[in-house]
Amino acid sequence: MPSLPALRRRPALPATAPLLAATGHTLAVAAPAAPPGSGPGGPPPPSAPRRPRATATTGSGPSGYLALLRLPGATAFTLGGLLARLPAGMFSVSAVLMIAASRDSYALAGAVTATGLAATALVAPWTARLVDRYGQRRVARPAAALTVCGALALVACVRLGAPAWTLFAAYAATATVPNAGAMARARWQALLGEDPARRHTSTSFEQAVDEVCFMAGPALAAVLCTALFPEAGTLTGVALLAVGITLFTAQRATEPPPHPRPATGSAAPLRRPGTAPLLAVFLATGIVFGTLEVTTLAFADTAGHAAAGGLIVGLQAAGSCVAGLVYGARAPAGPAVARLPVLLALLTGALALPALAATTGSAALLAPAVLCAGMATAPVMITAMTLVQHRTPPARLNEGLTLAVTAILTGIALGSALAGQAADRLTPGTGYTVALAAACAAIALATRLRAPALSGVRG
């Protein structure tokens, strides 16, 4: 594990003062350091300041999350990351509503968003590799600027009635969007080290932040696009991304050090044994997310409640956020590789609820069903992300986490395209059966994670 990047230094305490540190339910007391020159070897040689690493164990429950945010600089980069991630929940919904309103085709809207997500899936690992190699600040800011240009080009093409192919090209240009979630998780790992309880709490917290963004993002996008004008959601997302990345990367004290050259043993994550079936699980769950989102939006529109579609998608994220916080409040029982198939089975059962609710044609019945389905997603994602973090060397952490997100985006792209076709050609709500099938496939793939190729996985 590489040494932690330097934190902001605080004024030195008197040499005779004991050092106290409170984290969660634990109070650590350190004896005062001996004054320089008092040891047998005389004064120590000068050295670069080192970032202190908290070693107390994070308590369970809400105090564990508060202990994380009390770490120096944690609150600042969390707020910046929250703003930077909020557009991720807005862009696809905004694009679907904006294109469908101007071209009267959910199939075209779903195909455009699928193209953009597929382009992001191809470009994101390279962007993450640059982040690992050159640092978050140097790479994330220009990458976000390119994304802003692509999103603005999409708005211009829609507004001016440009040919359909320009929509695909413009949305594909947003593929350089930096993965703020992966960068935040890398900062937590640098701050917390190898403590499994604290890592579980931070992973759960980051999943909850993701869900907050995907809860507020679709709802905000739907309200802006329907109450103001169709392009309002995309324009707001552009502003939030620019401000959020700027604030996040301004927090230099918690930024992990770059790794210009991969460390010994830091093979590319894709080449590590057992990575392929784990990424396949992310791909299948991405199909679940993509079909749920587009099917819910199209179903609400067909039922005459277009604005409610974004709110219902937000309910899915709300359920996932609450479930993630509860799941992360206590240390899980058993290894993650054994928990994942069980959690996927629970998700499959929960996905049957919106499929049944859709047969009634009622958006009011669909809302609680989607909420329940959302509550089953967070434990799956937390457990799968834990496996990724445990298997990826620190020098390639952003790349490893982004590969997982890339697999999810690829699945979302496939799910969005399939759900768009189903919405145009079949009965409303048919896309929910696609989500069920994808969840069943994820269970079959997760059982392969028990193979000897993953025997070295911790957690």
Coordinates of C-alpha atoms in Angstrom, one line a residue:
M1 CA 0.0 0.0 0.0
P2 CA 1.6 3.3 -1.0
S3 CA 2.1 6.0 1.6
L4 CA -0.8 8.4 2.1
P5 CA -0.7 11.9 0.5
A6 CA 0.0 14.7 2.8
L7 CA -2.8 16.2 4.8
R8 CA -3.1 19.8 5.9
R9 CA -0.7 20.2 8.9
R10 CA -2.1 21.5 12.1
P11 CA -0.3 23.6 14.7
A12 CA 2.0 21.4 16.8
L13 CA 0.9 20.5 20.4
P14 CA 3.3 21.1 23.3
A15 CA 5.8 18.3 23.6
T16 CA 4.3 17.1 26.9
A17 CA 0.7 17.0 25.7
P18 CA -0.9 13.6 25.1
L19 CA -2.5 13.0 21.7
L20 CA -6.2 12.1 21.7
A21 CA -8.1 10.8 18.7
A22 CA -11.8 9.9 18.7
T23 CA -13.2 7.7 15.9
G24 CA -16.7 6.2 16.2
H25 CA -16.9 4.5 19.6
T26 CA -13.1 4.3 20.1
L27 CA -10.8 6.8 21.9
A28 CA -7.1 6.4 21.1
V29 CA -4.5 7.9 23.5
A30 CA -0.9 8.2 22.4
A31 CA 2.0 9.0 24.7
P32 CA 3.7 12.4 24.0
A33 CA 6.6 12.2 21.6
A34 CA 10.1 12.6 23.0
P35 CA 11.7 16.0 22.2
P36 CA 14.2 16.0 19.4
G37 CA 17.6 15.0 20.4
S38 CA 16.5 13.2 23.6
G39 CA 17.0 9.7 22.1
P40 CA 20.3 7.9 22.1
G41 CA 20.9 8.7 18.5
G42 CA 20.6 12.5 18.9
P43 CA 18.3 14.6 16.7
P44 CA 16.6 12.7 13.9
P45 CA 17.4 13.6 10.3
P46 CA 14.9 15.9 8.6
S47 CA 12.3 14.2 6.6
A48 CA 9.2 15.1 4.6
P49 CA 6.0 15.4 6.6
R50 CA 3.8 12.3 6.6
R51 CA 0.1 12.2 6.5
P52 CA -1.3 10.8 9.8
R53 CA -3.4 7.7 9.3
A54 CA -6.2 7.1 11.7
T55 CA -6.0 3.5 13.1
A56 CA -9.1 3.4 15.4
T57 CA -11.9 1.3 14.3
T58 CA -15.0 3.0 12.9
G59 CA -18.1 2.2 15.0
S60 CA -21.2 0.7 13.6
G61 CA -24.4 2.7 12.9
P62 CA -24.6 6.4 12.1
S63 CA -21.5 7.1 14.2
G64 CA -19.4 5.2 11.7
Y65 CA -20.4 7.5 8.9
L66 CA -19.8 10.6 11.0
A67 CA -16.4 9.3 11.9
L68 CA -15.5 9.1 8.2
L69 CA -16.6 12.7 7.6
R70 CA -14.6 13.9 10.5
L71 CA -11.4 12.8 8.8
P72 CA -9.4 15.9 7.6
G73 CA -10.6 17.0 4.2
A74 CA -13.3 14.2 3.9
T75 CA -16.3 16.5 4.0
A76 CA -14.9 18.9 1.4
F77 CA -14.2 16.3 -1.3
T78 CA -17.5 14.5 -0.5
L79 CA -19.5 17.7 -1.2
G80 CA -17.5 18.4 -4.4
G81 CA -18.0 14.8 -5.5
L82 CA -21.7 14.9 -4.8
L83 CA -22.1 17.8 -7.2
A84 CA -19.9 16.2 -9.8
R85 CA -21.9 12.9 -9.7
L86 CA -25.4 14.5 -9.8
P87 CA -25.3 15.0 -13.6
A88 CA -24.7 11.3 -14.0
G89 CA -28.3 10.8 -13.0
M90 CA -29.5 13.7 -15.1
F91 CA -27.9 13.4 -18.5
S92 CA -29.5 10.2 -19.7
V93 CA -33.0 11.1 -18.5
S94 CA -32.6 14.6 -19.9
A95 CA -31.5 13.3 -23.3
V96 CA -34.4 10.8 -23.5
L97 CA -37.0 13.5 -22.7
M98 CA -35.3 16.1 -24.9
I99 CA -35.0 13.9 -27.9
A100 CA -38.4 12.3 -27.5
A101 CA -40.0 15.7 -27.3
S102 CA -38.4 17.0 -30.4
R103 CA -38.4 13.8 -32.6
D104 CA -41.4 11.9 -31.1
S105 CA -39.4 8.7 -30.8
Y106 CA -38.4 6.8 -27.7
A107 CA -36.5 4.3 -29.9
L108 CA -34.3 7.1 -31.2
A109 CA -33.9 8.6 -27.8
G110 CA -32.9 5.2 -26.3
A111 CA -30.5 4.5 -29.2
V112 CA -28.8 7.9 -28.7
T113 CA -28.3 7.4 -25.0
A114 CA -27.1 3.9 -25.6
T115 CA -24.5 5.1 -28.0
G116 CA -23.3 7.7 -25.5
L117 CA -23.1 5.2 -22.7
A118 CA -21.2 2.7 -25.0
A119 CA -18.7 5.4 -26.0
T120 CA -18.2 6.2 -22.3
A121 CA -17.6 2.5 -21.6
L122 CA -14.8 2.5 -24.1
V123 CA -13.2 5.8 -23.1
A124 CA -13.6 5.7 -19.3
P125 CA -10.9 3.1 -18.6
W126 CA -8.3 5.1 -20.5
T127 CA -9.4 8.3 -18.7
A128 CA -9.1 6.4 -15.3
R129 CA -5.6 5.1 -16.3
L130 CA -4.5 8.7 -16.9
V131 CA -5.9 9.7 -13.5
D132 CA -3.9 6.9 -11.8
R133 CA -0.8 7.9 -13.7
Y134 CA -0.9 11.7 -13.6
G135 CA -3.3 12.6 -10.8
Q136 CA -6.9 13.5 -10.4
R137 CA -6.6 17.3 -10.8
R138 CA -4.5 17.2 -13.9
V139 CA -6.8 14.8 -15.8
A140 CA -10.3 15.3 -14.4
R141 CA -10.6 19.0 -15.2
P142 CA -9.8 18.8 -19.0
A143 CA -11.8 15.6 -19.3
A144 CA -14.9 17.3 -17.7
A145 CA -14.4 20.3 -20.1
L146 CA -14.6 17.9 -23.1
T147 CA -17.8 16.4 -21.7
V148 CA -19.3 19.9 -21.3
C149 CA -18.6 20.6 -25.0
G150 CA -20.3 17.4 -26.1
A151 CA -23.4 18.0 -24.0
L152 CA -23.7 21.6 -25.3
A153 CA -23.3 20.3 -28.9
L154 CA -26.2 17.8 -28.3
V155 CA -28.4 20.7 -27.1
A156 CA -27.5 22.7 -30.1
C157 CA -28.3 19.8 -32.5
V158 CA -31.7 19.2 -30.9
R159 CA -32.6 22.9 -30.8
L160 CA -31.6 23.5 -34.5
G161 CA -33.2 20.3 -35.8
A162 CA -30.0 18.8 -37.0
P163 CA -30.0 15.4 -38.7
A164 CA -30.3 12.4 -36.4
W165 CA -26.7 11.2 -36.9
T166 CA -25.5 14.5 -35.3
L167 CA -27.3 13.5 -32.1
F168 CA -25.3 10.3 -31.9
A169 CA -22.0 12.1 -32.5
A170 CA -22.7 14.8 -30.0
Y171 CA -23.7 12.5 -27.2
A172 CA -20.8 10.2 -27.9
A173 CA -18.5 13.2 -27.3
T174 CA -19.5 13.2 -23.6
A175 CA -17.6 10.0 -23.2
T176 CA -14.7 11.7 -21.4
V177 CA -16.7 12.4 -18.3
P178 CA -14.5 11.7 -15.3
N179 CA -15.6 9.0 -12.8
A180 CA -16.0 11.1 -9.6
G181 CA -17.2 8.0 -7.7
A182 CA -14.0 6.1 -8.4
M183 CA -11.9 9.1 -7.5
A184 CA -13.7 9.5 -4.2
R185 CA -13.3 5.8 -3.4
A186 CA -9.6 6.0 -4.2
R187 CA -9.4 8.9 -1.7
W188 CA -11.1 6.9 1.0
Q189 CA -8.8 3.9 0.4
A190 CA -5.8 6.2 0.8
L191 CA -7.2 7.7 4.0
L192 CA -8.3 4.4 5.6
G193 CA -5.7 1.9 4.6
E194 CA -6.6 -1.8 4.9
D195 CA -9.1 -1.8 7.8
P196 CA -11.9 -4.0 6.4
A197 CA -14.6 -2.5 8.7
R198 CA -13.8 1.0 7.8
R199 CA -13.5 0.1 4.1
H200 CA -16.9 -1.5 4.2
T201 CA -18.4 1.6 5.8
S202 CA -16.8 3.9 3.2
T203 CA -17.9 1.7 0.3
S204 CA -21.4 1.7 1.6
F205 CA -21.3 5.5 2.1
E206 CA -20.1 6.0 -1.4
Q207 CA -22.8 3.8 -2.8
A208 CA -25.4 5.8 -0.8
V209 CA -23.9 9.0 -2.3
D210 CA -24.3 7.5 -5.8
E211 CA -27.9 6.6 -5.1
V212 CA -28.6 10.1 -3.8
C213 CA -27.4 11.5 -7.1
F214 CA -29.5 9.0 -9.1
M215 CA -32.4 9.7 -6.8
A216 CA -32.3 13.5 -7.2
G217 CA -30.9 13.6 -10.7
P218 CA -33.7 11.9 -12.7
A219 CA -36.4 13.8 -10.7
L220 CA -34.6 17.1 -11.2
A221 CA -34.1 16.4 -14.9
A222 CA -37.8 15.4 -15.4
V223 CA -39.1 18.5 -13.6
L224 CA -36.7 20.8 -15.5
C225 CA -37.4 19.3 -18.9
T226 CA -41.2 19.3 -18.5
A227 CA -41.8 22.4 -16.5
L228 CA -39.3 24.7 -18.2
F229 CA -38.1 23.6 -21.7
P230 CA -36.7 20.2 -23.0
E231 CA -33.1 21.3 -22.9
A232 CA -33.1 22.6 -19.3
G233 CA -32.1 19.3 -17.8
T234 CA -29.0 18.9 -19.9
L235 CA -27.9 22.6 -19.4
T236 CA -28.3 22.3 -15.6
G237 CA -26.3 19.0 -15.6
V238 CA -23.5 20.7 -17.5
A239 CA -23.3 23.5 -14.9
L240 CA -23.3 21.1 -12.0
L241 CA -20.5 18.9 -13.6
A242 CA -18.3 21.9 -14.2
V243 CA -18.7 23.3 -10.6
G244 CA -18.5 19.9 -8.9
I245 CA -15.3 18.7 -10.6
T246 CA -13.7 22.1 -9.9
L247 CA -14.5 21.9 -6.2
F248 CA -13.6 18.2 -5.9
T249 CA -10.2 18.5 -7.6
A250 CA -9.4 21.7 -5.5
Q251 CA -9.1 19.5 -2.4
R252 CA -5.4 18.7 -2.9
A253 CA -4.7 17.5 0.6
T254 CA -6.7 14.2 0.2
E255 CA -5.7 13.5 -3.4
P256 CA -3.9 10.2 -3.7
P257 CA -0.4 10.4 -5.2
P258 CA 0.0 9.7 -8.9
H259 CA 1.7 6.5 -10.0
P260 CA 3.7 7.5 -13.2
R261 CA 4.9 3.9 -13.5
P262 CA 2.9 0.9 -12.4
A263 CA 4.3 -0.7 -9.3
T264 CA 5.7 -4.3 -9.4
G265 CA 2.8 -6.7 -9.4
S266 CA 0.4 -4.0 -10.6
A267 CA -0.8 -5.8 -13.6
A268 CA -3.7 -4.4 -15.6
P269 CA -7.0 -5.2 -13.8
L270 CA -8.4 -6.9 -16.9
R271 CA -5.5 -9.4 -16.8
R272 CA -6.0 -10.5 -13.2
P273 CA -7.5 -13.9 -12.7
G274 CA -11.3 -13.9 -12.0
T275 CA -11.9 -10.4 -13.3
A276 CA -13.9 -11.4 -16.3
P277 CA -16.8 -13.2 -14.4
L278 CA -17.0 -10.3 -12.0
L279 CA -17.3 -7.7 -14.8
A280 CA -19.9 -9.9 -16.4
V281 CA -22.0 -9.6 -13.2
F282 CA -21.7 -5.8 -13.4
L283 CA -22.7 -6.0 -17.1
A284 CA -25.9 -7.9 -16.2
T285 CA -26.8 -5.6 -13.4
G286 CA -26.3 -2.6 -15.7
I287 CA -28.9 -4.2 -18.1
V288 CA -31.2 -4.2 -15.1
F289 CA -30.7 -0.5 -14.4
G290 CA -31.0 0.5 -18.0
T291 CA -34.2 -1.3 -18.6
L292 CA -35.7 -0.1 -15.4
E293 CA -35.1 3.5 -16.1
V294 CA -36.3 3.7 -19.7
T295 CA -39.2 1.4 -19.1
T296 CA -40.4 3.4 -16.2
L297 CA -40.1 6.7 -18.1
A298 CA -42.0 5.3 -21.1
F299 CA -44.6 3.6 -18.9
A300 CA -45.3 6.9 -17.1
D301 CA -45.5 8.8 -20.3
T302 CA -48.0 6.3 -21.8
A303 CA -50.1 6.5 -18.7
G304 CA -50.2 10.3 -19.1
H305 CA -47.9 11.2 -16.2
A306 CA -44.6 12.0 -18.0
A307 CA -43.3 14.2 -15.1
A308 CA -44.0 11.3 -12.6
G309 CA -41.6 9.0 -14.5
G310 CA -38.5 10.8 -13.2
L311 CA -39.9 10.8 -9.7
I312 CA -40.5 7.1 -9.8
V313 CA -37.0 6.5 -11.1
G314 CA -35.9 8.7 -8.1
L315 CA -37.8 6.4 -5.8
Q316 CA -35.7 3.5 -7.0
A317 CA -32.6 5.4 -6.1
A318 CA -34.1 6.4 -2.7
G319 CA -34.8 2.8 -1.8
S320 CA -31.2 1.9 -2.8
C321 CA -29.8 4.8 -0.8
V322 CA -31.6 3.8 2.5
A323 CA -30.8 0.1 2.0
G324 CA -27.1 1.0 1.4
L325 CA -26.8 3.0 4.5
V326 CA -28.4 0.3 6.6
Y327 CA -26.3 -2.4 5.0
G328 CA -23.1 -0.5 5.6
A329 CA -23.8 0.3 9.2
R330 CA -22.7 -3.1 10.4
A331 CA -20.0 -5.5 9.3
P332 CA -21.3 -8.1 7.0
A333 CA -21.3 -11.8 7.8
G334 CA -19.3 -14.1 5.6
P335 CA -17.1 -13.4 2.6
A336 CA -18.3 -11.1 -0.1
V337 CA -17.9 -13.8 -2.8
A338 CA -20.4 -16.0 -1.0
R339 CA -22.9 -13.1 -0.2
L340 CA -23.1 -11.8 -3.8
P341 CA -25.3 -14.7 -5.3
V342 CA -27.7 -14.5 -2.4
L343 CA -28.1 -10.8 -2.7
L344 CA -28.7 -11.1 -6.5
A345 CA -31.4 -13.7 -5.8
L346 CA -33.1 -11.2 -3.5
L347 CA -32.9 -8.5 -6.2
T348 CA -34.5 -10.9 -8.7
G349 CA -37.4 -11.5 -6.4
A350 CA -37.8 -7.7 -5.9
L351 CA -37.8 -7.1 -9.7
A352 CA -40.9 -9.2 -10.1
L353 CA -42.9 -6.5 -8.2
P354 CA -42.7 -3.7 -11.0
A355 CA -43.3 -6.4 -13.6
L356 CA -46.6 -7.3 -11.9
A357 CA -47.5 -3.7 -11.2
A358 CA -47.1 -2.8 -14.9
T359 CA -49.8 -5.2 -15.8
T360 CA -52.3 -3.0 -13.9
G361 CA -51.4 0.1 -16.0
S362 CA -51.3 2.2 -12.8
A363 CA -48.4 4.5 -12.1
A364 CA -49.5 4.7 -8.5
L365 CA -49.0 1.0 -8.0
L366 CA -45.7 1.0 -9.9
A367 CA -44.1 3.6 -7.6
P368 CA -43.9 1.4 -4.4
A369 CA -42.9 -1.6 -6.5
V370 CA -39.9 0.3 -8.0
L371 CA -39.0 1.5 -4.5
C372 CA -38.8 -2.1 -3.3
A373 CA -36.7 -3.1 -6.3
G374 CA -34.4 -0.2 -5.6
M375 CA -33.8 -1.4 -2.0
A376 CA -32.4 -4.6 -3.3
T377 CA -29.8 -3.0 -5.6
A378 CA -27.5 -1.3 -3.1
P379 CA -26.3 -4.4 -1.2
V380 CA -25.5 -6.0 -4.5
M381 CA -23.4 -3.0 -5.7
I382 CA -21.6 -2.6 -2.4
T383 CA -20.6 -6.2 -2.3
A384 CA -19.5 -6.3 -5.9
M385 CA -17.5 -3.1 -5.5
T386 CA -15.8 -4.5 -2.4
L387 CA -14.6 -7.4 -4.5
V388 CA -13.2 -5.0 -7.1
Q389 CA -11.3 -2.9 -4.4
H390 CA -9.9 -6.0 -2.8
R391 CA -8.6 -7.3 -6.1
T392 CA -7.1 -4.1 -7.6
P393 CA -3.6 -2.8 -6.6
P394 CA -3.6 0.8 -5.4
A395 CA -1.6 1.9 -8.4
R396 CA -4.4 0.9 -10.7
L397 CA -7.4 1.5 -8.4
N398 CA -9.1 4.2 -10.5
E399 CA -8.7 2.0 -13.5
G400 CA -10.1 -1.1 -11.7
L401 CA -13.1 0.7 -10.3
T402 CA -13.8 2.4 -13.7
L403 CA -13.7 -1.0 -15.4
A404 CA -16.6 -2.0 -13.1
V405 CA -18.4 1.2 -13.9
T406 CA -17.7 0.6 -17.6
A407 CA -19.3 -2.8 -17.4
I408 CA -22.3 -1.2 -15.8
L409 CA -22.6 1.5 -18.4
T410 CA -22.3 -1.1 -21.2
G411 CA -25.2 -3.0 -19.6
I412 CA -27.2 0.2 -19.2
A413 CA -26.6 1.0 -22.8
L414 CA -27.9 -2.5 -23.9
G415 CA -30.8 -2.2 -21.4
S416 CA -31.7 1.3 -22.6
A417 CA -31.8 0.2 -26.3
L418 CA -33.8 -2.9 -25.5
A419 CA -36.3 -1.1 -23.3
G420 CA -36.7 1.7 -26.0
Q421 CA -37.6 -0.8 -28.6
A422 CA -40.0 -2.6 -26.3
A423 CA -41.6 0.7 -25.3
D424 CA -42.3 1.6 -29.0
R425 CA -43.3 -1.9 -30.3
L426 CA -44.7 -3.8 -27.3
T427 CA -47.1 -3.3 -24.4
P428 CA -46.1 -0.8 -21.7
G429 CA -44.0 -2.4 -19.0
T430 CA -42.6 -5.2 -21.2
G431 CA -39.1 -4.0 -20.5
Y432 CA -39.4 -5.1 -16.8
T433 CA -39.2 -8.7 -18.0
V434 CA -35.9 -7.9 -19.6
A435 CA -34.6 -6.7 -16.2
L436 CA -35.8 -10.0 -14.6
A437 CA -33.9 -12.1 -17.2
A438 CA -30.8 -10.0 -16.7
A439 CA -30.9 -10.5 -12.9
C440 CA -31.3 -14.3 -13.4
A441 CA -28.2 -14.2 -15.6
A442 CA -26.3 -12.3 -12.9
I443 CA -27.0 -15.0 -10.4
A444 CA -25.6 -17.7 -12.7
L445 CA -22.5 -15.6 -13.3
A446 CA -22.0 -14.8 -9.6
T447 CA -21.9 -18.5 -8.8
R448 CA -18.7 -18.7 -10.9
L449 CA -17.0 -16.3 -8.5
R450 CA -16.6 -19.3 -6.1
A451 CA -14.1 -20.8 -8.5
P452 CA -10.5 -21.3 -7.5
A453 CA -9.6 -18.3 -9.7
L454 CA -11.0 -16.0 -7.0
S455 CA -9.7 -17.9 -4.0
G456 CA -7.4 -15.0 -3.1
V457 CA -10.2 -12.6 -2.8
R458 CA -10.6 -11.1 0.7
G459 CA -13.8 -10.0 2.3

